[in-house]
Short mmCIF file of C-alpha atoms in Angstrom, two decimals:
data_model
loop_
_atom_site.label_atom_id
_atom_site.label_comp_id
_atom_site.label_asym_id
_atom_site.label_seq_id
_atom_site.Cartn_x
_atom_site.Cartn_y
_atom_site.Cartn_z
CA UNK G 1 -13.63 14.66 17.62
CA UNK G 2 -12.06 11.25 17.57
CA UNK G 3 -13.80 8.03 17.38
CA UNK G 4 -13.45 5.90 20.82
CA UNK G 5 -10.46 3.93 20.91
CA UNK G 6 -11.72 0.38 20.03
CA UNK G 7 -13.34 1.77 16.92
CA UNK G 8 -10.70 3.66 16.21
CA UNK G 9 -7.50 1.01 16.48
CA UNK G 10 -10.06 -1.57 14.54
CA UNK G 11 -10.34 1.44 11.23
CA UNK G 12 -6.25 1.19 11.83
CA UNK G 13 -5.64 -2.14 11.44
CA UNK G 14 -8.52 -2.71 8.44
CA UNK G 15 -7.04 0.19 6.41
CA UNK G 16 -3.49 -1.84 7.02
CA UNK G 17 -4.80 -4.03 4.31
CA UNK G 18 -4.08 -3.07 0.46
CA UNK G 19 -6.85 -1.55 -1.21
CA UNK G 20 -8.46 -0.27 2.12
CA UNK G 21 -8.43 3.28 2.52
CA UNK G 22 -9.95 5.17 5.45
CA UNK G 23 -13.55 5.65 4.36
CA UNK G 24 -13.82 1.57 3.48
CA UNK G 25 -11.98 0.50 6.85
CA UNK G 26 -13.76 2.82 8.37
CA UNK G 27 -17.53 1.33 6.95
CA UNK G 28 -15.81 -2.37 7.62
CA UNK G 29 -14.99 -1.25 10.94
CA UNK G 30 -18.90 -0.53 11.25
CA UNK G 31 -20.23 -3.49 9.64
CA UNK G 32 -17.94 -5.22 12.16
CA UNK G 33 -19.70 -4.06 15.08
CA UNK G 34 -23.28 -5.36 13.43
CA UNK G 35 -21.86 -8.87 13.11
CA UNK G 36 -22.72 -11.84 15.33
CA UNK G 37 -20.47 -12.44 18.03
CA UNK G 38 -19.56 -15.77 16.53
CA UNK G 39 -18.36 -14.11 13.15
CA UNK G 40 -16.41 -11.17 14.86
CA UNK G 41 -14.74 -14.20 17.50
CA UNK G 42 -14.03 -16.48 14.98
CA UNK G 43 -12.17 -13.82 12.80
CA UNK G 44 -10.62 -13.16 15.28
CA UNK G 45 -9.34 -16.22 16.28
CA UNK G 46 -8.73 -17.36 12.52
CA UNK G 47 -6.31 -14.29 12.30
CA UNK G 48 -4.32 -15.08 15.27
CA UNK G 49 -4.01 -18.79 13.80
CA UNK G 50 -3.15 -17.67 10.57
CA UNK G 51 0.50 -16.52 11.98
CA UNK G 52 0.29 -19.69 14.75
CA UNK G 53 -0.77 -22.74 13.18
CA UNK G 54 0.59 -21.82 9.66
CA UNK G 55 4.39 -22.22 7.18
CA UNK G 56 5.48 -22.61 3.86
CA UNK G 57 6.23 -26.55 3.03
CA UNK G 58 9.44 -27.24 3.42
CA UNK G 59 10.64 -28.46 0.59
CA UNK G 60 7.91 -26.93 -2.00
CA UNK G 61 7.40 -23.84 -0.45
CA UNK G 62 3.15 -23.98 -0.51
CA UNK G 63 1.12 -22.55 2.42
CA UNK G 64 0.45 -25.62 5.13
CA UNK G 65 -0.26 -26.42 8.45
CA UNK G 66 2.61 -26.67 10.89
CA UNK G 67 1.46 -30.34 11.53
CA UNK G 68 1.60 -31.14 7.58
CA UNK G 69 5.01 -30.19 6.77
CA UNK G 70 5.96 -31.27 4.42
CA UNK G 71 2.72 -30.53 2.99
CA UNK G 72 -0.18 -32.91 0.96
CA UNK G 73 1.23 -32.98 -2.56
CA UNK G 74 4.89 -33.29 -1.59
CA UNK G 75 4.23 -36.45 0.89
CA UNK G 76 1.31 -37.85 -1.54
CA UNK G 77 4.09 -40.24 -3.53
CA UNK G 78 1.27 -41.13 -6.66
CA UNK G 79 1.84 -38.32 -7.87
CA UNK G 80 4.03 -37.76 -10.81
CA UNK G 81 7.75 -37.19 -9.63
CA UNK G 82 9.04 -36.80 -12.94
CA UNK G 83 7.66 -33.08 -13.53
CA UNK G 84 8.08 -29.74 -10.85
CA UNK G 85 5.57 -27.48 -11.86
CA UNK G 86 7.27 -23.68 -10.74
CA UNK G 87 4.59 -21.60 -9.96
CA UNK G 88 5.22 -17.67 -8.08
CA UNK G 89 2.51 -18.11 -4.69
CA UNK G 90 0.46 -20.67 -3.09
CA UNK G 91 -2.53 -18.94 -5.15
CA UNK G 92 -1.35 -19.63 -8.33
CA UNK G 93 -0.84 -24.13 -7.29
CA UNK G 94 -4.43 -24.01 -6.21
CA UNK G 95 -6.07 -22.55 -9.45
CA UNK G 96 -3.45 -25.17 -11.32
CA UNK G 97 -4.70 -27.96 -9.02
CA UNK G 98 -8.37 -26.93 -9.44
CA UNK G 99 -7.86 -27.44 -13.55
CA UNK G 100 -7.53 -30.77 -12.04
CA UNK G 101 -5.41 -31.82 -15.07
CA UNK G 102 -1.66 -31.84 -13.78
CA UNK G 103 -0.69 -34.89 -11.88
CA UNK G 104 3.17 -33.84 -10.85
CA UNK G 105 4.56 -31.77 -7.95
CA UNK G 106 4.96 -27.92 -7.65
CA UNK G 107 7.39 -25.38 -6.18
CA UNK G 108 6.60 -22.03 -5.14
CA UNK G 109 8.96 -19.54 -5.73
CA UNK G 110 6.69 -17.26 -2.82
CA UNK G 111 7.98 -14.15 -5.05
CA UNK G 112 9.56 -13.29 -8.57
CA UNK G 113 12.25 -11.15 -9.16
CA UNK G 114 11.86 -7.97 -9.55
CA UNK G 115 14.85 -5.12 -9.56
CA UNK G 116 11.92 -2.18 -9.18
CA UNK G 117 11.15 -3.70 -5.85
CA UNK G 118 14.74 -4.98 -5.04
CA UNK G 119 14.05 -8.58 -5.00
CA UNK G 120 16.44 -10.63 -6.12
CA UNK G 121 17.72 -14.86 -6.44
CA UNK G 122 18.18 -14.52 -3.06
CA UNK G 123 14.85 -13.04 -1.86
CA UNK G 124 12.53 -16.27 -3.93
CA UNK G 125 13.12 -19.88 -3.11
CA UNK G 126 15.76 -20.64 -6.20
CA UNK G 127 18.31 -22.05 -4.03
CA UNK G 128 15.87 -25.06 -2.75
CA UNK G 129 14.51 -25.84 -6.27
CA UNK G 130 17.93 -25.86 -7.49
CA UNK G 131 19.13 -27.76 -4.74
CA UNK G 132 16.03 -30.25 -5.17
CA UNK G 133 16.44 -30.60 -8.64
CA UNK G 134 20.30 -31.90 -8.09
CA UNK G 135 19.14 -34.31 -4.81
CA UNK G 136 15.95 -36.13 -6.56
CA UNK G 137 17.55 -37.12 -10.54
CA UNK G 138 13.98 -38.95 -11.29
CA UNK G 139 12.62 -34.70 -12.21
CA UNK G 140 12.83 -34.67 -16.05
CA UNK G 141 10.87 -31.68 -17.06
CA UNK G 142 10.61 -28.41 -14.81
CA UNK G 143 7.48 -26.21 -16.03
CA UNK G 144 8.13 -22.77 -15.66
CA UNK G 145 4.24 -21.18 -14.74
CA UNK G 146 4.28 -17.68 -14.09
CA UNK G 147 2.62 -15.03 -14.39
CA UNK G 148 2.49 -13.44 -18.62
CA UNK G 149 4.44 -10.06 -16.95
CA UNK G 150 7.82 -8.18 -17.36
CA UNK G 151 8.99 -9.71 -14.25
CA UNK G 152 7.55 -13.22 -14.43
CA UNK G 153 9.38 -13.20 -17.71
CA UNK G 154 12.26 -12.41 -16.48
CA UNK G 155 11.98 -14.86 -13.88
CA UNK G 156 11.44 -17.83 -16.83
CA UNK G 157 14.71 -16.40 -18.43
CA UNK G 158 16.45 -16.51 -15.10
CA UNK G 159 15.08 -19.90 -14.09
CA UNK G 160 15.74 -21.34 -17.77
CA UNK G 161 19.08 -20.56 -17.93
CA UNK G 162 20.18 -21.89 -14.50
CA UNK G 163 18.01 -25.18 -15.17
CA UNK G 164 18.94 -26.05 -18.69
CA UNK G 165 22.68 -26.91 -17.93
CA UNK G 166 21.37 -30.14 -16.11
CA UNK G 167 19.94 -31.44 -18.86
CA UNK G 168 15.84 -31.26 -17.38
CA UNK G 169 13.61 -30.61 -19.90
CA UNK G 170 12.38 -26.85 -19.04
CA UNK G 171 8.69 -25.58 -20.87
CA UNK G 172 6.87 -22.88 -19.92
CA UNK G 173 3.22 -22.19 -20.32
CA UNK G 174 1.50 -21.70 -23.64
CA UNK G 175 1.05 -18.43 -25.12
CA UNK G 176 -1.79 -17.38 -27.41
CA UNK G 177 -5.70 -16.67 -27.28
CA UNK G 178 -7.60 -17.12 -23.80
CA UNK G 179 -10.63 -19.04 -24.15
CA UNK G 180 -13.49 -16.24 -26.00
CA UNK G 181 -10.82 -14.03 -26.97
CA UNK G 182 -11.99 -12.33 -30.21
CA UNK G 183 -9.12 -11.82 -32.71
CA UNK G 184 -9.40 -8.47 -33.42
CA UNK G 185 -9.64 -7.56 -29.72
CA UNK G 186 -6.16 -9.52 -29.12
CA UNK G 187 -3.22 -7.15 -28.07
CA UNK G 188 -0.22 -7.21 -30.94
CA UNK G 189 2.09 -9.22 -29.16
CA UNK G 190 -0.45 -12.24 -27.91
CA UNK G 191 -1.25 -12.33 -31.82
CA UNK G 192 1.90 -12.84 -32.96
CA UNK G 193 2.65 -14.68 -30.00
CA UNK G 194 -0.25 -17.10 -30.90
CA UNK G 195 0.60 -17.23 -35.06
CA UNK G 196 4.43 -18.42 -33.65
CA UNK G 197 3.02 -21.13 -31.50
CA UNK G 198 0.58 -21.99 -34.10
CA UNK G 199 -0.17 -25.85 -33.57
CA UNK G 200 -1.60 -28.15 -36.26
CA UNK G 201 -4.97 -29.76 -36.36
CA UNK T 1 -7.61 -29.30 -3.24
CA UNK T 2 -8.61 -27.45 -0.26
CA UNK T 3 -6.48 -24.67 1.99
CA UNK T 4 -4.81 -25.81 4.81
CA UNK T 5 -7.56 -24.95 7.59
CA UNK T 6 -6.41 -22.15 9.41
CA UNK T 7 -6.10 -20.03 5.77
CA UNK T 8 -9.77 -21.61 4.69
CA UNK T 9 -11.09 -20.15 7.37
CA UNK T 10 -9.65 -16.88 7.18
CA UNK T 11 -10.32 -16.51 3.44
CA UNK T 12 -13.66 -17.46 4.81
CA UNK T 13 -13.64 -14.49 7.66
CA UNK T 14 -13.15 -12.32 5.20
CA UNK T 15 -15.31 -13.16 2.17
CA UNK T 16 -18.03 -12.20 4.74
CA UNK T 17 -17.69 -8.47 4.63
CA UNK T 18 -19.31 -6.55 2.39
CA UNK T 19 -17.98 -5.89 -0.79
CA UNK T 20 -15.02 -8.38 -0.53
CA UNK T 21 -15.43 -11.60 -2.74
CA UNK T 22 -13.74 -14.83 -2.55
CA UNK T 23 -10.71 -13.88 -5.09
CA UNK T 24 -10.23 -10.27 -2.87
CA UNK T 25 -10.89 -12.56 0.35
CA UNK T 26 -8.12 -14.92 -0.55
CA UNK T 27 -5.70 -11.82 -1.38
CA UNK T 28 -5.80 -10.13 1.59
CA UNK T 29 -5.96 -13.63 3.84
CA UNK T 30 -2.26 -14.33 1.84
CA UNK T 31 -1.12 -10.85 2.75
CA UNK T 32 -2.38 -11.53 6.74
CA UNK T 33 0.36 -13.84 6.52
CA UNK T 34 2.60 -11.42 5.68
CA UNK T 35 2.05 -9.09 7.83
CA UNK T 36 3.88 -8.86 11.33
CA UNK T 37 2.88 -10.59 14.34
CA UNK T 38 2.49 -7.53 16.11
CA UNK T 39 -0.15 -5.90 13.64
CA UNK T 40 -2.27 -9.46 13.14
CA UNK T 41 -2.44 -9.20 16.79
CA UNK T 42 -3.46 -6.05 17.19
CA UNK T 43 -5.70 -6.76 14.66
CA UNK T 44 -7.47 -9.60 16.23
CA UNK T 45 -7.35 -7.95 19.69
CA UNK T 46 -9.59 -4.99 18.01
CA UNK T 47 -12.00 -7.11 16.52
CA UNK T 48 -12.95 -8.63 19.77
CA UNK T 49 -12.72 -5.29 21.51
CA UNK T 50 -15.10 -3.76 18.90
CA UNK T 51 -17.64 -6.48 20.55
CA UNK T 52 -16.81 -5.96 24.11
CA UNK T 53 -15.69 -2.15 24.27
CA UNK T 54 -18.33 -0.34 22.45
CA UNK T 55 -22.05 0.29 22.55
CA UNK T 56 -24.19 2.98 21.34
CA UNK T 57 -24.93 6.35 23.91
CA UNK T 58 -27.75 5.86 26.01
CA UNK T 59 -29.38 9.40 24.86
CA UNK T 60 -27.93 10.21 21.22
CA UNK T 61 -27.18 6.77 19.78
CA UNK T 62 -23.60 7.33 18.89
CA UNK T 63 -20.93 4.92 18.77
CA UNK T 64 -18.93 4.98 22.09
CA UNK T 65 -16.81 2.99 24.69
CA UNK T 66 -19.02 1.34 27.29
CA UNK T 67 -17.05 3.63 30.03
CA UNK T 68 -18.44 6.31 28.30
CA UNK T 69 -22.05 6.18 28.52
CA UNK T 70 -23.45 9.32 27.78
CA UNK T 71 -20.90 9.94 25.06
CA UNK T 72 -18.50 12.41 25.33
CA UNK T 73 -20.82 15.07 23.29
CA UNK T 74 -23.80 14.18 25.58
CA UNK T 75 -21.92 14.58 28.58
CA UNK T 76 -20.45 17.91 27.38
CA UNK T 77 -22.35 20.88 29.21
CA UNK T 78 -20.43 23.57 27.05
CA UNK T 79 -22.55 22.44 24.12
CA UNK T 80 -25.61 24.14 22.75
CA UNK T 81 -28.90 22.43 24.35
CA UNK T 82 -30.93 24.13 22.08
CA UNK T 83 -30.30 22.26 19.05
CA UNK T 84 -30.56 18.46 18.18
CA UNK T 85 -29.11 17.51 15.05
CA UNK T 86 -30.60 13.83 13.87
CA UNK T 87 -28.31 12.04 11.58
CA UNK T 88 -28.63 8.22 10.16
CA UNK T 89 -25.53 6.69 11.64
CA UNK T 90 -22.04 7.49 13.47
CA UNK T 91 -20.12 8.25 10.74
CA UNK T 92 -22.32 10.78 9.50
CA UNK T 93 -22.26 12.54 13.12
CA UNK T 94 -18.27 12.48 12.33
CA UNK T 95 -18.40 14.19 9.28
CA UNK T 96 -20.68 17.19 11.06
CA UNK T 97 -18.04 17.63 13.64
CA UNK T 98 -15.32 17.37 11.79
CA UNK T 99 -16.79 20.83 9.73
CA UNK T 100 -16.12 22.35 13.22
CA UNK T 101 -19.33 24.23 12.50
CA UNK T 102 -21.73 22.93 14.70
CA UNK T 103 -21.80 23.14 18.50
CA UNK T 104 -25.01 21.34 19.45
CA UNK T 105 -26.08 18.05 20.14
CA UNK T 106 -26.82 15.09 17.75
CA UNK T 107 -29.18 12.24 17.84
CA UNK T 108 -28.01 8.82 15.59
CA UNK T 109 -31.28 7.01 14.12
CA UNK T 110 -28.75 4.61 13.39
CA UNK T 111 -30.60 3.47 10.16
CA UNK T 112 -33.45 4.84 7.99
CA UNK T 113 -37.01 4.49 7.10
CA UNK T 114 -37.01 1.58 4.18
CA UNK T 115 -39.96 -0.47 3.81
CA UNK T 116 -38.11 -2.57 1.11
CA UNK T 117 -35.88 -3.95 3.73
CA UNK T 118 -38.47 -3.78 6.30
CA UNK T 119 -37.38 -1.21 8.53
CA UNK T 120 -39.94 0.83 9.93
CA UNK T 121 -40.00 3.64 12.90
CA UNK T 122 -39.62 0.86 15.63
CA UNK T 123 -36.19 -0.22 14.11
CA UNK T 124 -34.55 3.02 14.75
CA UNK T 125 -34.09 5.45 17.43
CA UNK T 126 -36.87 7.40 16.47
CA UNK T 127 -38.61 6.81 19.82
CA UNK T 128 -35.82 7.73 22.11
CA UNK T 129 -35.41 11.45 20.07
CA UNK T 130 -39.21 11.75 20.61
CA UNK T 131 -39.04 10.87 24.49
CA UNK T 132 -35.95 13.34 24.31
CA UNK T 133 -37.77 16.35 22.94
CA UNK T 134 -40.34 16.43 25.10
CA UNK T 135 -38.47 15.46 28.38
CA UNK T 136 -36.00 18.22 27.46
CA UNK T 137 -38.11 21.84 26.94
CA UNK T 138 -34.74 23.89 26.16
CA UNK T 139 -34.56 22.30 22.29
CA UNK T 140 -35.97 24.88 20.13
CA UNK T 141 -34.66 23.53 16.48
CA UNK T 142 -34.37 19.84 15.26
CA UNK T 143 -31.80 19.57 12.33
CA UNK T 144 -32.79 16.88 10.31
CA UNK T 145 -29.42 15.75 8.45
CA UNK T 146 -29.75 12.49 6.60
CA UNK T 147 -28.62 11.36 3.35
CA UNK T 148 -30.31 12.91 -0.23
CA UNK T 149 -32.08 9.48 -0.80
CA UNK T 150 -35.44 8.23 -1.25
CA UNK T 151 -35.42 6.78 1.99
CA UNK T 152 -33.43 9.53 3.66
CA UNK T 153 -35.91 11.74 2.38
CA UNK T 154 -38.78 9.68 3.47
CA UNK T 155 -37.23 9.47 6.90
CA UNK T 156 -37.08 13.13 6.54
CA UNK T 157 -40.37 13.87 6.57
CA UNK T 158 -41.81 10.86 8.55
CA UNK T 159 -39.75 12.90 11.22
CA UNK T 160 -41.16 16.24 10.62
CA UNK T 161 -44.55 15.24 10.64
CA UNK T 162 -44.01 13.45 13.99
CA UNK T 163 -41.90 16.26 15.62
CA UNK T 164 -43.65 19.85 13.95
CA UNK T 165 -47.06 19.84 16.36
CA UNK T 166 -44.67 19.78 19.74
CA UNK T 167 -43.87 23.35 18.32
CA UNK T 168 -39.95 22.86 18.06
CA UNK T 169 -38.64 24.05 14.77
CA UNK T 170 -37.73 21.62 12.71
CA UNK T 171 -34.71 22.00 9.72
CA UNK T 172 -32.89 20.33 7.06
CA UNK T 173 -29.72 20.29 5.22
CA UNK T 174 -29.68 22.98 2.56
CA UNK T 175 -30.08 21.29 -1.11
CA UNK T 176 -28.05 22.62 -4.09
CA UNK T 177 -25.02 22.36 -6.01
CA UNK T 178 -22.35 20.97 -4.23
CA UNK T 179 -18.74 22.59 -3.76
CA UNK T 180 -16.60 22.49 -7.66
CA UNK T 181 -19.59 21.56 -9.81
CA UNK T 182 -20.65 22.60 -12.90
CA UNK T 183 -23.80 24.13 -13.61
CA UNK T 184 -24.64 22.16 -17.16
CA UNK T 185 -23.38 18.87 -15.40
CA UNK T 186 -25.88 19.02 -12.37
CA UNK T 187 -28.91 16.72 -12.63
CA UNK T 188 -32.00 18.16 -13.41
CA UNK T 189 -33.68 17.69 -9.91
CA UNK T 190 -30.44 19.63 -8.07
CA UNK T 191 -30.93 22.60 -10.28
CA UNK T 192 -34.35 22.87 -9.12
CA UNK T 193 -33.80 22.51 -5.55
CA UNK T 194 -30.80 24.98 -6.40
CA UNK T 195 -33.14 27.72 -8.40
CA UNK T 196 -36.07 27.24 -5.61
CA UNK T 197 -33.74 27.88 -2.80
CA UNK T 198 -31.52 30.75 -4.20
CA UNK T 199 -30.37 33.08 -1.50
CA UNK T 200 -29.70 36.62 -1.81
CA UNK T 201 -25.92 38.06 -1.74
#
């Protein structure tokens, strides 16, 4: 026996999402149809507008509304033009904005590179922060913020060397101990990654 | 900083079902926006259709399309009348058919007995399968199929109490050890009901 169509296409397009399988889109599919109207019709209508009413900045590359393009930081000029803060997705800007504690501009890279998953220079926005970085000479220090990982590593590297040439100051993130890390539970290499970047008190 | 408003409120759509937080809500709202236009559409155009499309059969209580009321196993005279089988909700009516085992009809509570979230026998269908039994004379056996829980069992035999004087037989699911397990890893209470209902080979 098959479900009846509308409960059936709505498990379809739930289990579309990663980390939904059958049996959860299928009890999310359920819960759907005990929601208030309002919720189901404003999902709904929040999904259609998330492809309509939605692009990437145009020169940073962050997630904003089609009528704020280019978006907040980029047209807010008190912030800090001197420093681009490189960061991989539009995720990883907000939880640096929300340390509240950076005052400069970003650029989202909307990817890292990655030969497992064929992504190349070509695939990330590289072009348009190198192409930035030649049009606006007040940047003097590109940070380099992604993600402690084979590939975001790689990325640095890759990023590094094409900046450095310029003459901007590149820096990357801090490595070391996260905030209640106990020593002996520290991994190897963020030990002697923390002893190297020892700092002095 | 806030999200532009058309991903706030999606992140926001989403953080509403159950078991998704904000972090997982914000993950899959970013990978909405990746998807293509065809599947957020069809996506959207299910979740309203869910709303508009469905309701629960008349007789049994199972999920179905509103042109389709009696459901397709209601309407289906090939069936065996003589047997009812009551189950909490529509996915649990799936999982019965698909064993291709069973031929008769079903009946969907659609919820249990629970007196800690204050549902008692006028929340579910419990009426409706009582008016059913006795306007229909040709059930002989009720097969009471709900989950192995306290309130499942509760339900259980809140049912079998009501149903038992109007004569009809009334069954349950078999309780033992389930398909692959081990004898020394089977709770305590499972090897009981196993021992007490042993059947001869």
């Amino acid at each position: 026996m098959q479900y009846p169509e509308a409960i059936a296409k709505l498990i379809e397009s739930y289990s579309k999402l990663p980390g939904i399988g059958r049996k959860s889109a299928t009890r999310l599919a359920f819960y759907t149809l005990g929601m208030s109207d309002d919720d189901v019709k404003n999902f709904a209508r929040s999904l259609s507008a998330s492809k309509s009413d939605l692009t990437f900045c145009r020169i940073c590359g962050f997630i904003t509304s089609k009528d704020d393009d280019p978006c907040v930081i980029c047209s807010d000029e008190s912030r800090d033009q001197s420093k681009i803060f490189v960061v991989e997705n539009s995720q990883d800007e907000m939880a640096i904005e929300n340390t509240h504690d950076y005052h400069g501009l970003y650029h989202v890279l909307n990817g890292v590179l990655s030969p497992m998953e064929g992504r190349g220079p070509e695939d990330i926005n590289i072009t348009s922060l190198i192409t930035r970085l030649s049009d606006h000479s007040e940047v003097k220090e590109v940070i380099i913020g992604l993600d402690a990982s084979t590939e975001g590593e790689a990325t640095t590297l890759y990023l590094a060397r094409l900046i450095r040439p310029s003459g901007i100051k590149v820096t990357r993130l801090a490595r070391g101990l996260s905030v209640g890390t106990n020593v002996d539970y520290a991994d190897q290499l963020t030990l002697t990654q923390a002893v190297n970047g020892r700092t002095e008190i």
